[in-house]
Amino acid sequence: MASDSLSSIRPATVVGTTLREHVLHGMHAAKGATGEFTSLLNHVSLAIRIINSRVRAAGLAGLLGYTGETNVQGERVQKLDAFSNEVLMNVLERSGHCGLIASEELEEAQLADHHGKYVVLFDPLDGSSNIDTNVGIGTIFAILRRQEPKLSRPSLADALRPGREIVAAGYVLYGPSTVFVMSTGQGAHGFTLDPMIGEFFLSQPDIRVPKRGMCFSVNEGNFSRWSPEIQKWSRFIKGETPSGPNKDGREPYETPYGSRYVGSLVADAHRTLIKGGIFAYPADTKSTSGKLRLLYEANPMAYLFEQAGGAAIDGRDRILDIVPKALHQRTPLILGFVEDVAAYREFVLGERS
Ligand code: AFP
């Protein structure tokens, strides 16, 4: 090559796209962006890397076991739950962009910055009953924009918004590797942490829920507490009853589906997002409104599934259309490939049996 010739710009192949670059790219594409949202997401990413470092060393750092306290959900608080909550609170408060913070671990929403434009809702460590046995756990969050940040102080009403108003949501799965799946409304994208350099790199751009997965994910131990309609769906998905005609003339599909259930929403939802199929946590006679929390678990997951071309309902209605009445409201949650979710709904409505 002649020494004075300029080579053309090469696509980056050795070094991939970092999370920071991905977020910045989104900012440049958004009209009127001020950089505050980008900065907020970078703070979320910092908190996640701190939590990850402690999760990875929990057994060595004296972070296993319980604090001795009980949280607002009536559950015993694990040390890692409390630590993760503290990290997120600190980092978000310091960001200066957060008006209000709501956490599954806190009874009430916390005022962070009077002029902060955003509300962040999170479950700092989901699946914490799995911590002591080294099974996958995660962090889940959703971000809303306050209605009138310049005119009013942040209030509870800023948090009690339907999920369709979410401007970004994500989860982190602390599994064999640390995976961060996020959306700012332009598809769902997966990033993997390179632990040697502490940076997330884009590993799964534009995730799409595959058509027709092979698995269903549900706590079968609750079978006797389910309604007859849900029991019928359960028999159908396990291939115990013929699939019968589908509504709308869809092709009946092959069952049984295989069963996979971890008991950490992040792990079960992530597998469903990547491999397809269906995840269900229905209401039952013990948890009559469902077990999962609308604001910290169901809404962020529903947002991500819809961004990935999947569906999320409470059995009948779209999760993202539910108008929350309380911070810690619970809901049934069904996630997955649209046709699998539609079939579940048909059983619930008694349109199939
Ligand atoms: P923990 O955080 O108490 O482990 O609860 C996890 C969770 O909220 C969610 O991540 C799971 O999908 C669900 O509960 C599992 O509930 P079951 O143990 O009743 O199956």
Tab-separated table of C-alpha atoms and ligand atoms in Angstrom:
chain	number	residue	atom	x	y	z
A	1	MET	CA	0.000	0.000	0.000
A	2	ALA	CA	1.318	3.433	-0.895
A	3	SER	CA	2.317	5.255	2.261
A	4	ASP	CA	0.345	8.421	1.383
A	5	SER	CA	-3.002	6.706	0.577
A	6	LEU	CA	-5.830	6.811	3.125
A	7	SER	CA	-7.585	3.515	3.697
A	8	SER	CA	-11.395	3.638	3.819
A	9	ILE	CA	-13.236	3.414	7.141
A	10	ARG	CA	-13.465	-0.226	8.172
A	11	PRO	CA	-16.402	-1.706	10.088
A	12	ALA	CA	-15.441	-2.527	13.668
A	13	THR	CA	-14.957	-6.268	13.910
A	14	VAL	CA	-12.403	-6.858	16.631
A	15	VAL	CA	-13.946	-4.425	19.097
A	16	GLY	CA	-17.752	-4.600	19.228
A	17	THR	CA	-20.312	-1.925	20.057
A	18	THR	CA	-20.324	-0.978	23.717
A	19	LEU	CA	-23.504	-0.296	25.658
A	20	ARG	CA	-22.392	3.314	26.015
A	21	GLU	CA	-21.985	3.696	22.229
A	22	HIS	CA	-25.350	2.052	21.618
A	23	VAL	CA	-27.089	4.452	24.005
A	24	LEU	CA	-25.253	7.480	22.530
A	25	HIS	CA	-26.268	6.417	19.049
A	26	GLY	CA	-29.910	6.384	20.206
A	27	MET	CA	-29.455	9.861	21.658
A	28	HIS	CA	-28.078	11.265	18.406
A	29	ALA	CA	-31.101	9.823	16.570
A	30	ALA	CA	-33.605	11.391	19.003
A	31	LYS	CA	-34.765	14.932	18.233
A	32	GLY	CA	-34.196	17.400	21.064
A	33	ALA	CA	-32.247	14.948	23.239
A	34	THR	CA	-30.414	16.716	26.051
A	35	GLY	CA	-28.146	13.879	27.142
A	36	GLU	CA	-29.947	13.426	30.486
A	37	PHE	CA	-31.558	10.141	29.490
A	38	THR	CA	-28.226	8.867	28.173
A	39	SER	CA	-26.544	9.851	31.399
A	40	LEU	CA	-29.304	8.142	33.441
A	41	LEU	CA	-28.838	4.889	31.495
A	42	ASN	CA	-25.087	5.079	32.034
A	43	HIS	CA	-25.725	5.410	35.771
A	44	VAL	CA	-28.008	2.344	35.668
A	45	SER	CA	-25.215	0.454	33.909
A	46	LEU	CA	-22.724	1.531	36.602
A	47	ALA	CA	-25.036	0.285	39.379
A	48	ILE	CA	-25.443	-3.022	37.570
A	49	ARG	CA	-21.693	-3.527	37.256
A	50	ILE	CA	-21.264	-2.861	40.972
A	51	ILE	CA	-24.060	-5.313	41.863
A	52	ASN	CA	-22.586	-7.876	39.468
A	53	SER	CA	-19.176	-7.696	41.129
A	54	ARG	CA	-20.717	-8.511	44.537
A	55	VAL	CA	-23.061	-11.195	43.199
A	56	ARG	CA	-20.043	-12.924	41.648
A	57	ALA	CA	-18.173	-12.953	44.973
A	58	ALA	CA	-21.147	-13.237	47.338
A	59	GLY	CA	-19.933	-16.408	49.058
A	60	LEU	CA	-16.524	-14.834	49.730
A	61	ALA	CA	-17.733	-11.367	50.683
A	62	GLY	CA	-20.043	-12.509	53.503
A	63	LEU	CA	-23.064	-11.496	51.441
A	64	LEU	CA	-25.040	-14.747	51.580
A	65	GLY	CA	-27.940	-15.198	53.983
A	66	TYR	CA	-30.524	-12.906	55.530
A	67	THR	CA	-30.344	-9.460	57.146
A	68	GLY	CA	-32.953	-10.432	59.759
A	69	GLU	CA	-35.465	-7.932	58.372
A	70	THR	CA	-38.731	-8.406	56.464
A	71	ASN	CA	-39.575	-6.228	53.436
A	72	VAL	CA	-42.835	-4.591	52.372
A	73	GLN	CA	-43.758	-7.782	50.481
A	74	GLY	CA	-43.577	-9.727	53.753
A	75	GLU	CA	-40.457	-11.565	52.548
A	76	ARG	CA	-37.250	-12.083	54.526
A	77	VAL	CA	-34.615	-9.692	53.166
A	78	GLN	CA	-31.407	-11.245	51.854
A	79	LYS	CA	-28.128	-9.377	52.348
A	80	LEU	CA	-27.627	-9.175	48.582
A	81	ASP	CA	-31.159	-7.768	48.147
A	82	ALA	CA	-30.397	-4.989	50.617
A	83	PHE	CA	-26.981	-4.310	49.086
A	84	SER	CA	-28.336	-4.171	45.506
A	85	ASN	CA	-31.146	-1.864	46.575
A	86	GLU	CA	-28.674	0.473	48.278
A	87	VAL	CA	-26.379	0.589	45.232
A	88	LEU	CA	-29.210	1.454	42.845
A	89	MET	CA	-30.611	4.092	45.208
A	90	ASN	CA	-27.203	5.756	45.680
A	91	VAL	CA	-26.251	5.750	42.019
A	92	LEU	CA	-29.649	6.992	40.831
A	93	GLU	CA	-29.783	9.763	43.449
A	94	ARG	CA	-26.340	10.939	42.386
A	95	SER	CA	-27.292	10.942	38.695
A	96	GLY	CA	-29.359	14.116	39.193
A	97	HIS	CA	-31.851	12.970	36.539
A	98	CYS	CA	-34.185	10.966	38.701
A	99	GLY	CA	-37.173	12.686	40.304
A	100	LEU	CA	-38.580	9.611	41.973
A	101	ILE	CA	-37.325	6.119	42.758
A	102	ALA	CA	-39.539	3.143	43.552
A	103	SER	CA	-38.139	-0.223	44.579
A	104	GLU	CA	-39.684	-3.562	45.350
A	105	GLU	CA	-37.713	-3.410	48.597
A	106	LEU	CA	-39.100	-0.053	49.785
A	107	GLU	CA	-42.529	0.588	51.219
A	108	GLU	CA	-42.843	4.037	49.659
A	109	ALA	CA	-41.437	5.803	46.615
A	110	GLN	CA	-38.423	8.005	47.439
A	111	LEU	CA	-37.969	11.552	46.267
A	112	ALA	CA	-34.537	11.776	44.636
A	113	ASP	CA	-34.145	15.118	42.844
A	114	HIS	CA	-36.854	17.797	42.698
A	115	HIS	CA	-36.081	18.608	39.087
A	116	GLY	CA	-35.224	15.109	37.893
A	117	LYS	CA	-37.097	14.340	34.676
A	118	TYR	CA	-37.382	10.602	35.185
A	119	VAL	CA	-38.894	7.968	37.460
A	120	VAL	CA	-37.021	4.685	37.883
A	121	LEU	CA	-38.801	1.601	39.204
A	122	PHE	CA	-36.808	-1.525	39.966
A	123	ASP	CA	-36.547	-4.928	41.522
A	124	PRO	CA	-32.916	-4.809	42.685
A	125	LEU	CA	-32.406	-8.563	42.957
A	126	ASP	CA	-35.104	-10.752	41.507
A	127	GLY	CA	-35.206	-14.455	42.344
A	128	SER	CA	-33.351	-13.900	45.588
A	129	SER	CA	-34.620	-17.171	47.069
A	130	ASN	CA	-32.200	-18.743	44.554
A	131	ILE	CA	-29.137	-16.832	45.791
A	132	ASP	CA	-27.874	-19.360	48.284
A	133	THR	CA	-27.933	-22.179	45.728
A	134	ASN	CA	-26.077	-20.264	42.992
A	135	VAL	CA	-28.992	-20.305	40.546
A	136	GLY	CA	-29.508	-17.419	38.077
A	137	ILE	CA	-30.833	-14.191	39.564
A	138	GLY	CA	-31.327	-10.733	38.122
A	139	THR	CA	-32.131	-7.030	38.302
A	140	ILE	CA	-35.174	-5.548	36.514
A	141	PHE	CA	-35.987	-1.884	35.888
A	142	ALA	CA	-38.324	0.452	34.030
A	143	ILE	CA	-37.969	4.173	33.356
A	144	LEU	CA	-40.842	6.621	32.951
A	145	ARG	CA	-40.686	10.302	32.056
A	146	ARG	CA	-42.350	12.664	34.525
A	147	GLN	CA	-45.279	14.607	33.075
A	148	GLU	CA	-44.257	18.113	34.095
A	149	PRO	CA	-40.844	18.064	35.771
A	150	LYS	CA	-40.436	21.848	35.702
A	151	LEU	CA	-43.840	22.676	37.153
A	152	SER	CA	-44.398	20.145	39.893
A	153	ARG	CA	-42.555	18.211	42.576
A	154	PRO	CA	-42.216	14.504	41.934
A	155	SER	CA	-45.138	12.597	43.412
A	156	LEU	CA	-46.510	9.070	43.614
A	157	ALA	CA	-48.718	9.819	40.597
A	158	ASP	CA	-45.533	9.979	38.473
A	159	ALA	CA	-44.881	6.315	39.258
A	160	LEU	CA	-48.447	5.028	38.913
A	161	ARG	CA	-48.469	5.197	35.117
A	162	PRO	CA	-49.447	2.406	32.713
A	163	GLY	CA	-46.557	0.460	31.224
A	164	ARG	CA	-47.290	1.739	27.714
A	165	GLU	CA	-45.699	5.043	28.864
A	166	ILE	CA	-42.349	3.392	29.684
A	167	VAL	CA	-39.444	5.055	27.850
A	168	ALA	CA	-36.855	2.369	28.642
A	169	ALA	CA	-36.733	-0.947	30.434
A	170	GLY	CA	-34.274	-3.733	30.936
A	171	TYR	CA	-33.105	-6.652	32.974
A	172	VAL	CA	-29.780	-8.150	33.879
A	173	LEU	CA	-29.311	-11.873	34.265
A	174	TYR	CA	-26.430	-12.851	36.545
A	175	GLY	CA	-26.041	-16.290	34.983
A	176	PRO	CA	-23.003	-18.128	33.575
A	177	SER	CA	-22.292	-14.732	32.007
A	178	THR	CA	-23.841	-11.380	32.866
A	179	VAL	CA	-26.360	-10.419	30.197
A	180	PHE	CA	-28.146	-7.070	30.024
A	181	VAL	CA	-31.249	-6.923	27.799
A	182	MET	CA	-32.543	-3.422	27.217
A	183	SER	CA	-34.913	-1.400	25.095
A	184	THR	CA	-35.422	2.308	24.656
A	185	GLY	CA	-38.329	1.732	22.292
A	186	GLN	CA	-36.319	0.685	19.228
A	187	GLY	CA	-36.293	-3.069	19.643
A	188	ALA	CA	-34.778	-5.202	22.389
A	189	HIS	CA	-31.001	-5.633	22.428
A	190	GLY	CA	-28.759	-7.916	24.462
A	191	PHE	CA	-25.326	-6.986	25.844
A	192	THR	CA	-22.808	-9.277	27.530
A	193	LEU	CA	-20.394	-8.073	30.183
A	194	ASP	CA	-16.726	-8.645	29.443
A	195	PRO	CA	-15.652	-9.210	33.049
A	196	MET	CA	-11.981	-8.554	32.347
A	197	ILE	CA	-12.586	-4.954	31.320
A	198	GLY	CA	-15.942	-4.236	32.971
A	199	GLU	CA	-17.712	-3.215	29.771
A	200	PHE	CA	-20.983	-4.428	28.235
A	201	PHE	CA	-20.766	-5.272	24.507
A	202	LEU	CA	-23.661	-5.734	22.118
A	203	SER	CA	-24.046	-9.505	21.715
A	204	GLN	CA	-27.674	-9.965	20.596
A	205	PRO	CA	-28.878	-7.034	18.491
A	206	ASP	CA	-32.591	-6.808	17.744
A	207	ILE	CA	-33.816	-9.859	19.625
A	208	ARG	CA	-37.019	-11.396	18.194
A	209	VAL	CA	-39.116	-13.934	20.099
A	210	PRO	CA	-38.901	-17.021	17.850
A	211	LYS	CA	-42.053	-18.400	16.313
A	212	ARG	CA	-43.194	-21.602	17.966
A	213	GLY	CA	-40.842	-22.454	20.815
A	214	MET	CA	-40.601	-25.805	22.501
A	215	CYS	CA	-41.015	-24.961	26.190
A	216	PHE	CA	-43.561	-23.799	28.715
A	217	SER	CA	-42.469	-22.298	32.012
A	218	VAL	CA	-44.833	-22.406	34.969
A	219	ASN	CA	-44.758	-23.488	38.630
A	220	GLU	CA	-46.684	-26.770	38.269
A	221	GLY	CA	-46.742	-27.087	42.059
A	222	ASN	CA	-49.622	-24.599	41.982
A	223	PHE	CA	-51.799	-26.811	39.714
A	224	SER	CA	-54.408	-27.622	42.373
A	225	ARG	CA	-54.815	-23.897	43.143
A	226	TRP	CA	-55.517	-22.862	39.521
A	227	SER	CA	-58.935	-22.275	37.967
A	228	PRO	CA	-60.336	-25.151	35.841
A	229	GLU	CA	-59.591	-23.093	32.688
A	230	ILE	CA	-55.900	-22.773	33.540
A	231	GLN	CA	-55.746	-26.439	34.476
A	232	LYS	CA	-57.150	-27.218	31.013
A	233	TRP	CA	-54.473	-25.056	29.388
A	234	SER	CA	-51.835	-26.859	31.436
A	235	ARG	CA	-53.113	-30.252	30.210
A	236	PHE	CA	-53.162	-28.949	26.638
A	237	ILE	CA	-49.603	-27.594	26.686
A	238	LYS	CA	-48.391	-30.904	28.142
A	239	GLY	CA	-50.117	-32.770	25.312
A	240	GLU	CA	-52.607	-34.521	27.603
A	241	THR	CA	-55.568	-33.300	25.543
A	242	PRO	CA	-55.811	-32.771	21.784
A	243	SER	CA	-55.036	-29.212	20.766
A	244	GLY	CA	-58.472	-28.738	19.164
A	245	PRO	CA	-59.315	-26.093	16.605
A	246	ASN	CA	-57.691	-22.699	17.061
A	247	LYS	CA	-59.655	-19.490	17.018
A	248	ASP	CA	-58.992	-17.436	13.855
A	249	GLY	CA	-58.260	-20.623	11.888
A	250	ARG	CA	-54.643	-20.864	13.086
A	251	GLU	CA	-52.945	-24.200	12.556
A	252	PRO	CA	-53.108	-26.446	15.620
A	253	TYR	CA	-49.604	-27.118	16.863
A	254	GLU	CA	-47.694	-30.007	18.235
A	255	THR	CA	-47.645	-30.555	21.977
A	256	PRO	CA	-46.306	-31.521	24.461
A	257	TYR	CA	-44.003	-28.616	25.079
A	258	GLY	CA	-41.021	-29.339	27.328
A	259	SER	CA	-41.119	-27.966	30.861
A	260	ARG	CA	-38.487	-25.488	32.117
A	261	TYR	CA	-38.873	-23.539	35.373
A	262	VAL	CA	-36.137	-21.842	37.394
A	263	GLY	CA	-38.222	-19.716	39.757
A	264	SER	CA	-36.327	-16.497	38.922
A	265	LEU	CA	-38.423	-14.405	36.575
A	266	VAL	CA	-35.341	-12.987	34.862
A	267	ALA	CA	-34.004	-16.454	34.032
A	268	ASP	CA	-37.373	-17.864	32.946
A	269	ALA	CA	-38.279	-14.776	30.916
A	270	HIS	CA	-34.839	-14.600	29.275
A	271	ARG	CA	-35.067	-18.201	28.102
A	272	THR	CA	-38.574	-17.540	26.742
A	273	LEU	CA	-37.411	-14.370	24.957
A	274	ILE	CA	-34.493	-16.163	23.292
A	275	LYS	CA	-36.011	-19.604	22.670
A	276	GLY	CA	-39.732	-18.826	22.386
A	277	GLY	CA	-42.625	-20.665	23.988
A	278	ILE	CA	-44.536	-19.331	26.958
A	279	PHE	CA	-43.981	-18.257	30.585
A	280	ALA	CA	-47.013	-18.087	32.888
A	281	TYR	CA	-47.506	-17.082	36.502
A	282	PRO	CA	-51.317	-17.179	36.827
A	283	ALA	CA	-53.452	-16.079	39.765
A	284	ASP	CA	-54.374	-18.945	42.077
A	285	THR	CA	-56.318	-19.504	45.276
A	286	LYS	CA	-53.251	-18.526	47.338
A	287	SER	CA	-52.244	-15.439	45.295
A	288	THR	CA	-55.617	-14.312	44.018
A	289	SER	CA	-54.176	-11.283	42.181
A	290	GLY	CA	-51.112	-13.147	40.957
A	291	LYS	CA	-47.701	-13.154	42.607
A	292	LEU	CA	-45.536	-10.917	40.416
A	293	ARG	CA	-45.384	-7.154	40.867
A	294	LEU	CA	-46.824	-5.045	38.085
A	295	LEU	CA	-44.422	-2.115	38.316
A	296	TYR	CA	-41.115	-3.877	38.980
A	297	GLU	CA	-41.499	-7.197	37.178
A	298	ALA	CA	-44.475	-7.441	34.802
A	299	ASN	CA	-44.295	-4.019	33.114
A	300	PRO	CA	-40.576	-4.047	32.245
A	301	MET	CA	-40.813	-7.628	30.952
A	302	ALA	CA	-43.986	-6.876	28.975
A	303	TYR	CA	-42.287	-3.855	27.392
A	304	LEU	CA	-39.267	-5.941	26.367
A	305	PHE	CA	-41.393	-8.793	25.005
A	306	GLU	CA	-43.481	-6.430	22.898
A	307	GLN	CA	-40.324	-4.737	21.633
A	308	ALA	CA	-39.119	-8.212	20.599
A	309	GLY	CA	-42.363	-9.001	18.754
A	310	GLY	CA	-43.825	-11.111	21.569
A	311	ALA	CA	-46.885	-10.603	23.762
A	312	ALA	CA	-47.614	-10.056	27.456
A	313	ILE	CA	-51.038	-10.303	29.100
A	314	ASP	CA	-52.534	-10.809	32.561
A	315	GLY	CA	-54.592	-13.708	31.188
A	316	ARG	CA	-57.108	-11.527	29.387
A	317	ASP	CA	-55.711	-8.034	28.880
A	318	ARG	CA	-52.464	-6.427	27.749
A	319	ILE	CA	-50.135	-5.852	30.708
A	320	LEU	CA	-48.944	-2.466	29.389
A	321	ASP	CA	-52.522	-1.099	29.449
A	322	ILE	CA	-53.093	-1.743	33.161
A	323	VAL	CA	-53.376	1.529	35.084
A	324	PRO	CA	-51.668	0.862	38.435
A	325	LYS	CA	-53.497	1.768	41.633
A	326	ALA	CA	-50.694	0.989	44.071
A	327	LEU	CA	-46.904	0.745	44.019
A	328	HIS	CA	-46.726	-2.883	45.046
A	329	GLN	CA	-49.708	-4.103	43.029
A	330	ARG	CA	-49.488	-7.694	41.845
A	331	THR	CA	-50.675	-9.213	38.606
A	332	PRO	CA	-50.849	-12.542	36.807
A	333	LEU	CA	-48.242	-12.522	34.020
A	334	ILE	CA	-48.181	-14.468	30.755
A	335	LEU	CA	-45.285	-13.810	28.347
A	336	GLY	CA	-44.132	-15.324	25.095
A	337	PHE	CA	-44.709	-15.983	21.430
A	338	VAL	CA	-47.936	-14.235	20.381
A	339	GLU	CA	-49.751	-17.412	19.307
A	340	ASP	CA	-48.867	-19.278	22.495
A	341	VAL	CA	-50.106	-16.326	24.543
A	342	ALA	CA	-53.264	-16.109	22.396
A	343	ALA	CA	-53.976	-19.825	22.979
A	344	TYR	CA	-53.588	-19.336	26.757
A	345	ARG	CA	-56.077	-16.452	26.604
A	346	GLU	CA	-58.568	-18.561	24.665
A	347	PHE	CA	-58.482	-21.171	27.446
A	348	VAL	CA	-58.936	-18.485	30.125
A	349	LEU	CA	-61.921	-17.001	28.272
A	350	GLY	CA	-63.418	-20.456	27.823
A	351	GLU	CA	-63.125	-20.211	24.029
A	352	ARG	CA	-61.131	-23.465	24.018
A	353	SER	CA	-61.354	-26.408	26.315
B	1	AFP	P1	-37.992	-14.334	45.076
B	1	AFP	O1	-37.278	-13.056	44.716
B	1	AFP	O2	-38.613	-14.315	46.439
B	1	AFP	O3	-37.136	-15.546	44.846
B	1	AFP	O4	-39.242	-14.432	44.081
B	1	AFP	C1	-38.987	-14.573	42.731
B	1	AFP	C2	-40.219	-14.270	41.975
B	1	AFP	O5	-40.741	-13.017	42.324
B	1	AFP	C3	-39.979	-14.323	40.464
B	1	AFP	O6	-38.683	-13.993	40.109
B	1	AFP	C4	-40.350	-15.738	40.075
B	1	AFP	O7	-40.829	-15.821	38.763
B	1	AFP	C5	-41.403	-16.108	41.079
B	1	AFP	O8	-41.207	-15.274	42.219
B	1	AFP	C6	-41.290	-17.541	41.506
B	1	AFP	O9	-42.337	-17.844	42.367
B	1	AFP	P2	-42.622	-19.346	42.880
B	1	AFP	O10	-41.484	-19.677	43.807
B	1	AFP	O11	-43.935	-19.248	43.563
B	1	AFP	O12	-42.663	-20.237	41.674
